[in-house]
Structures are given as C-alpha cells and as structure tokens.
Coordinates of C-alpha atoms in Angstrom, one line a residue:
M30 CA 155.8 126.9 76.3
K31 CA 152.4 125.1 75.6
K32 CA 153.6 121.8 77.1
I33 CA 154.6 123.7 80.5
L34 CA 151.3 125.4 80.6
L35 CA 149.4 122.1 79.9
T36 CA 151.4 120.2 82.6
L37 CA 150.7 123.2 85.0
A38 CA 146.9 123.1 84.3
V39 CA 146.7 119.4 84.9
S40 CA 148.6 119.7 88.1
I41 CA 146.4 122.4 89.4
A42 CA 143.3 120.4 88.3
S43 CA 144.6 117.3 90.0
T44 CA 145.5 119.0 93.2
T45 CA 141.9 120.7 93.3
M46 CA 140.3 117.3 92.7
F47 CA 142.3 115.7 95.5
A48 CA 141.5 118.4 97.8
Q49 CA 138.0 118.1 97.2
G50 CA 138.0 114.5 97.9
A51 CA 139.9 114.8 101.0
K52 CA 137.3 117.3 102.2
N53 CA 134.7 114.6 102.3
I54 CA 136.7 112.8 105.1
K55 CA 135.7 113.7 108.5
I56 CA 136.6 112.9 112.1
N57 CA 133.4 111.4 113.3
E58 CA 133.7 110.0 116.7
V59 CA 136.5 110.0 119.3
L60 CA 136.9 107.9 122.5
T61 CA 139.7 108.8 124.8
N62 CA 139.2 106.7 128.0
N63 CA 138.6 103.1 126.9
T64 CA 138.2 100.5 129.6
A65 CA 135.3 98.4 128.2
S66 CA 134.8 99.5 124.6
L67 CA 136.4 98.4 121.3
Q68 CA 139.4 95.9 121.4
D69 CA 142.3 95.8 118.9
G70 CA 143.5 92.6 117.5
L71 CA 145.8 92.0 120.4
G72 CA 142.9 92.2 122.9
Q73 CA 144.1 95.9 124.1
R74 CA 141.7 98.7 124.9
L75 CA 143.2 101.7 123.5
P76 CA 141.9 105.3 122.6
W77 CA 140.4 105.4 119.2
V78 CA 139.4 107.9 116.5
E79 CA 136.8 107.2 113.8
L80 CA 137.0 108.8 110.3
A81 CA 133.9 108.8 108.0
N82 CA 133.7 109.2 104.3
T83 CA 130.6 111.5 104.0
S84 CA 130.4 111.3 100.2
Y85 CA 129.3 108.7 97.9
S86 CA 132.5 108.1 96.1
T87 CA 135.7 106.2 97.1
Y88 CA 138.7 107.9 98.5
N89 CA 142.0 106.5 99.8
V90 CA 143.2 108.1 103.0
R91 CA 146.7 106.6 102.9
G92 CA 149.2 109.2 103.2
M93 CA 147.0 111.6 105.3
F94 CA 148.1 112.6 108.8
I95 CA 146.4 112.3 112.1
T96 CA 147.9 114.5 115.1
T97 CA 146.9 115.5 118.7
N98 CA 149.7 118.0 119.0
K99 CA 148.4 121.6 118.8
K100 CA 151.9 122.9 117.8
A101 CA 151.0 121.7 114.3
L102 CA 148.6 124.7 114.0
D103 CA 151.8 127.0 114.2
K104 CA 151.8 128.6 110.4
N105 CA 155.4 129.2 110.8
L106 CA 156.4 125.6 110.7
S107 CA 157.5 124.1 107.5
A108 CA 155.8 121.0 106.1
P109 CA 158.6 118.7 107.2
E110 CA 158.5 120.2 110.8
R111 CA 154.7 119.9 111.0
I112 CA 154.7 116.4 109.6
A113 CA 157.3 115.4 112.4
L114 CA 154.3 116.3 114.9
M115 CA 151.9 113.9 113.1
S116 CA 151.2 110.3 112.8
P117 CA 151.0 109.1 109.0
I118 CA 148.2 106.9 108.1
P119 CA 150.2 103.9 106.4
S120 CA 150.2 102.8 102.9
G121 CA 149.7 99.3 101.9
E122 CA 146.5 98.9 103.9
E123 CA 143.4 97.9 101.9
R124 CA 141.0 99.3 104.5
T125 CA 142.3 102.8 103.8
Q126 CA 140.5 102.7 100.5
M127 CA 137.2 104.1 102.0
S128 CA 134.1 103.7 99.9
G129 CA 131.1 106.0 99.9
R130 CA 129.6 106.3 103.4
Q131 CA 132.2 104.0 105.0
H132 CA 133.8 104.3 108.5
L133 CA 137.4 103.5 109.7
V134 CA 138.7 103.3 113.1
F135 CA 142.3 104.1 114.2
F136 CA 143.7 103.1 117.5
L137 CA 145.8 105.9 119.3
N138 CA 148.6 105.8 121.9
S139 CA 150.1 102.8 120.0
S140 CA 152.6 101.9 117.4
P141 CA 152.2 100.9 113.7
S142 CA 154.3 97.9 114.6
N143 CA 151.3 96.5 116.2
S144 CA 149.0 96.9 113.4
S145 CA 148.6 99.2 110.2
L146 CA 145.6 100.9 111.8
H147 CA 147.7 101.8 115.1
L148 CA 149.0 105.4 115.4
T149 CA 151.6 107.0 117.6
A150 CA 149.1 110.0 118.4
K151 CA 149.3 110.7 122.2
V152 CA 146.0 110.8 124.3
N153 CA 145.6 111.4 128.0
A154 CA 142.6 109.6 129.5
G155 CA 140.1 111.8 131.3
E156 CA 141.7 115.1 129.8
P157 CA 140.6 117.4 127.1
L158 CA 141.9 116.6 123.7
W159 CA 142.5 118.4 120.3
I160 CA 142.8 116.1 117.3
A161 CA 143.2 117.0 113.7
L162 CA 143.2 115.3 110.2
Y163 CA 145.7 116.8 107.8
D164 CA 146.1 116.2 104.0
G165 CA 148.9 114.3 102.7
N166 CA 151.0 117.4 102.0
G167 CA 151.2 118.0 105.7
I168 CA 150.0 121.6 105.3
D169 CA 146.2 121.5 104.6
L170 CA 144.0 121.1 107.6
I171 CA 141.1 118.8 106.5
D172 CA 139.2 118.6 109.9
S173 CA 139.8 119.0 113.5
V174 CA 137.9 118.9 116.9
S175 CA 138.3 119.7 120.5
V176 CA 137.2 116.9 122.6
P177 CA 136.2 117.6 126.2
A178 CA 137.2 115.5 129.2
L179 CA 135.3 112.2 128.9
D180 CA 134.3 109.6 131.6
E181 CA 135.2 106.0 131.0
N182 CA 133.9 104.6 127.8
K183 CA 131.9 107.7 126.6
S184 CA 132.7 109.1 123.3
Y185 CA 132.4 112.6 121.6
A186 CA 130.7 112.2 118.4
R187 CA 128.8 114.0 115.7
I188 CA 125.0 113.6 116.2
K189 CA 125.0 112.3 112.7
D190 CA 127.6 111.5 110.1
G191 CA 129.2 114.7 108.9
A192 CA 126.9 116.9 111.0
L193 CA 128.2 120.1 112.5
K194 CA 126.9 119.4 116.0
W195 CA 128.7 117.2 118.3
D196 CA 127.5 115.4 121.5
I197 CA 128.8 113.1 124.3
K198 CA 127.7 109.6 123.9
P199 CA 127.0 107.3 126.8
A200 CA 128.7 103.9 126.6
E201 CA 125.6 102.1 125.3
A202 CA 125.4 104.6 122.3
V203 CA 129.0 104.5 121.3
T204 CA 129.3 103.4 117.6
P205 CA 132.8 102.6 116.4
G206 CA 132.9 101.7 112.8
I207 CA 129.3 102.5 112.0
G208 CA 127.0 105.5 111.6
N209 CA 126.4 107.6 114.5
Y210 CA 122.9 108.1 116.2
I211 CA 121.6 110.3 119.0
E212 CA 121.5 109.2 122.6
I213 CA 119.1 106.4 123.3
N214 CA 117.4 108.4 126.2
E215 CA 116.2 111.1 123.6
S216 CA 112.4 111.3 123.5
K217 CA 110.5 110.8 120.4
I218 CA 109.4 114.5 120.4
D219 CA 113.0 115.6 120.7
K220 CA 114.1 113.4 117.8
L221 CA 111.2 114.7 115.7
K222 CA 112.2 118.3 116.5
R223 CA 115.7 117.5 115.6
E224 CA 115.3 115.8 112.4
D225 CA 112.3 117.9 111.2
P226 CA 112.7 121.4 112.8
H227 CA 110.5 123.2 110.1
G228 CA 107.8 120.7 110.3
F229 CA 107.8 119.8 106.7
G230 CA 108.1 116.1 107.2
I231 CA 105.3 115.8 109.6
T232 CA 103.1 118.0 107.4
V233 CA 103.6 115.7 104.4
L234 CA 103.1 112.7 106.5
S235 CA 99.8 114.0 107.8
M236 CA 98.6 115.0 104.4
G237 CA 99.5 111.7 103.1
I238 CA 97.4 109.7 105.7
V239 CA 94.6 111.9 105.3
F240 CA 94.5 111.4 101.5
A241 CA 95.1 107.7 102.0
C242 CA 92.1 107.5 104.3
L243 CA 89.9 109.4 102.0
A244 CA 90.9 107.0 99.2
L245 CA 90.1 103.9 101.2
L246 CA 86.7 105.5 102.1
Y247 CA 85.9 106.1 98.4
V248 CA 86.7 102.5 97.7
F249 CA 84.5 101.2 100.5
F250 CA 81.5 103.2 99.8
T251 CA 81.7 102.6 96.2
L252 CA 81.9 98.8 96.6
F253 CA 79.2 99.1 99.4
G254 CA 76.8 101.2 97.2
R255 CA 77.2 98.5 94.3
Y256 CA 76.3 95.8 96.8
V257 CA 73.3 97.6 98.1
I258 CA 72.0 98.2 94.6
A259 CA 72.4 94.5 93.6
A260 CA 70.7 93.6 96.7
K261 CA 67.8 95.9 96.1
K262 CA 67.5 94.6 92.4
E263 CA 67.4 90.9 93.6
K264 CA 64.8 91.7 96.3
K265 CA 62.6 93.3 93.7
A266 CA 62.9 90.3 91.4
R267 CA 61.9 88.2 94.1
Q268 CA 58.9 90.3 94.9
K269 CA 57.8 90.0 91.3
I270 CA 58.1 86.2 91.4
S271 CA 56.2 86.1 94.7
E272 CA 53.2 87.8 93.0
Y273 CA 52.5 84.8 90.6
P274 CA 49.3 82.8 91.8
T275 CA 51.0 79.8 93.0
V276 CA 48.7 78.9 95.7
A277 CA 46.2 77.0 93.5
I278 CA 49.2 75.2 91.9
K279 CA 50.3 73.9 95.3
E280 CA 46.7 72.6 96.0
N281 CA 46.4 70.8 92.8
K282 CA 49.9 69.4 93.1
T283 CA 48.8 67.8 96.3
A284 CA 46.0 66.2 94.7
G285 CA 48.2 65.4 91.8
E286 CA 45.9 67.4 89.3
A287 CA 48.1 70.1 88.1
T288 CA 47.1 71.5 84.6
P289 CA 49.3 72.5 81.9
D290 CA 48.5 76.3 82.4
E291 CA 49.4 75.9 86.2
T292 CA 52.6 74.2 85.3
A293 CA 53.7 76.9 83.0
I294 CA 53.1 79.4 86.0
A295 CA 55.0 77.3 88.2
V296 CA 58.0 77.2 86.0
A297 CA 57.8 81.0 85.4
A298 CA 57.7 81.3 89.3
L299 CA 60.8 79.4 89.7
A300 CA 62.7 81.8 87.4
L301 CA 65.1 84.3 89.2
N302 CA 64.5 87.2 86.5
E303 CA 62.1 88.2 83.8
E304 CA 64.3 86.6 80.9
M305 CA 64.5 83.2 82.5
A306 CA 60.7 83.5 83.3
T307 CA 60.2 84.0 79.4
Y308 CA 62.1 81.1 78.4
A309 CA 60.2 79.0 81.0
A310 CA 56.8 80.2 79.7
V311 CA 57.7 79.3 76.2
I312 CA 58.8 75.8 77.1
A313 CA 55.6 75.4 79.2
L314 CA 53.4 76.5 76.3
A315 CA 55.2 74.0 74.0
L316 CA 54.5 71.2 76.5
R317 CA 50.8 72.2 76.7
Q318 CA 50.5 72.1 72.8
Y319 CA 52.0 68.8 72.8
Q320 CA 49.5 67.5 75.5
D321 CA 46.5 69.1 73.5
D322 CA 47.6 67.2 70.3
V323 CA 47.8 70.4 68.3
H324 CA 50.8 69.0 66.3
D325 CA 49.9 66.8 63.2
V326 CA 49.7 63.0 63.9
E327 CA 52.0 61.3 61.4
S328 CA 52.4 57.6 60.9
D329 CA 55.8 56.2 60.0
I330 CA 54.1 53.3 57.7
I331 CA 53.4 54.0 54.2
T332 CA 50.7 51.7 52.5
I333 CA 50.8 51.5 48.6
K334 CA 47.9 49.7 46.9
P335 CA 48.1 48.6 43.2
H336 CA 45.8 50.5 40.8
E337 CA 44.5 48.9 37.7
T338 CA 44.9 51.0 34.4
L339 CA 44.4 50.7 30.7
W340 CA 48.1 50.1 30.3
H341 CA 48.0 47.2 32.8
N342 CA 45.2 45.4 30.6
T343 CA 47.1 45.9 27.4
F344 CA 50.2 44.3 28.9
N345 CA 48.0 41.3 30.1
N346 CA 46.6 40.9 26.5
L347 CA 50.0 40.9 25.0

C-alpha cells in the first residue's frame, strides 16, 4: 500500500512540474502571409510561428502539439481525437531543447518530411487564424492566440517576449527567432510611457543625475578651493621675500663690492619660504665668520726644540 501511495505521489509531482515547465512556453509571433520574409532550408517562404521560452530554465518542447483547427477546443473530444487534429512537434531534434529565453520557429503549411521543424498545421494567407499550443497529453491547452488578417510579410506578435499585449508588426519590424520589439515608428515618449507607466524609472534616473552633478560640483569646488589657498600662501611668501632690502645689494654687486651682510640677505631673499630663508641665513653667517678670521688659525707644522736638563748633562759625564 505504501509503495502504491509513493508511486502516486511521485507521479503527481512529476506531472505538476512538467505542467509548470510547459506553461513557460508561449506563442510569441505569427506570420501568415510570407512573400519576402523568412525562408526555410529549401528556399521556400512559408507561414511560420515562433515559440519562446519565457523562463530561465531549459525545457524540451518535443511531443507537444500545434494546431490551427478550432475543433480541438471541443471538450467532448477524447485525447486521441483531439491529437488527430494537431501537428506534433517531432522528437529527435536537438533544437527542441529550448534553453532559457530562447526562441524557436516552426514552418506551417508544410510536411515533416521537408524538415523536423515543418508542421502540417493549415494556414490561409490573408485570413484570420486561430493557433494553439497543446501539452504532450493532447488535453492541456498551454497557449493560444487569435491572429487577425495580415498583409504580406506583416506579423502578429507580443510587444515584448511573454507580454499579454499583442500588436501587428510591419515587415521591417518582424523578428523571427529573436526577441520581439515595438514598432520602429514608436516615438521616444510613447516608448517611455509604455516601459515606465508609473514614472518610477524616470524618477530614479532624474535623482541619480542630480546627485551625480552635486557630487561632481563638490569635488570641483574642493579641489579649486585647495588650489586658491595654495596660491594665496605662495603669493604671501613672495611678498615677504620682496620686502627684503635688496636694492643696495644690486647696486654693490654692480660695482663688485657686495659685503658679507648683503650676501646673507641676498641668499635669504632667494629662499621661497621662511624655513629655507633660515638655512640660507645660517650659511651666510658662517661665510662671514670665515671671512672675518673668527676661527682659530692653526698650522699643520709642529716644531720641537731640544731642551737641556740635568739628566742630559749626567749622561754626557758618564
């Protein structure tokens, strides 16, 4: 009894997971009157339908069914009777393994003998069309759409992959095998209203721009302020240096008669700040002292003269 209950539970769980995965597969775009659009491998231009995996997980659509026969909606039909009205998506085709956000195009009004992606579902060009996607059991309706009569090479597509709203696309906006986008003649204002109906996105963008500008202004004025302060300090230092009495020095230098004091002042005047001026003054003072012979004069010659003592005379006597 326990084994039966366990088997039943696993079967129910597997069926539920399978159904949830199938629900992520959507009919995304349909083109019924193909004269200059997508070609198949044989160079034919056939009606086509695009499926899209709207999830981020992989799902294999093999064994599912596509039909354009509204009789399949009859609930009194048995599964085999309904399946007889449908075109099965074949097994053994690698492309039916649809990864997340992937698209897959099937050609209609054709035969699987032409290619594994060719189905027998009937389409009348220029007429309204109902098309549906059924699960592999032939009972569960996964997705369906009523397509209006379309002009040549126009498609009926969701305005965005998986969106509820559909729209007729002009030939230049048809996108088989890739994500859908809105008509190319849509204005930027209309696109903004469609993508951000409540204005949250534009609000965040505007506030981001404002705060970014404020941050740039803060950095600019901080650096500019530091530059101004440094320039003022340098100007003040130069003003102090210019106050030294250098006029007389220049006159004496012209005559070649600069004194040590004036030399010290000249060195200090060339310093760019007070610290360098102090070092220059010390050096100049040392030079002046050297010129004034303040230091001791020492000779490098040592003279030793003999000195007679009593001991010396005793030695001679001996």
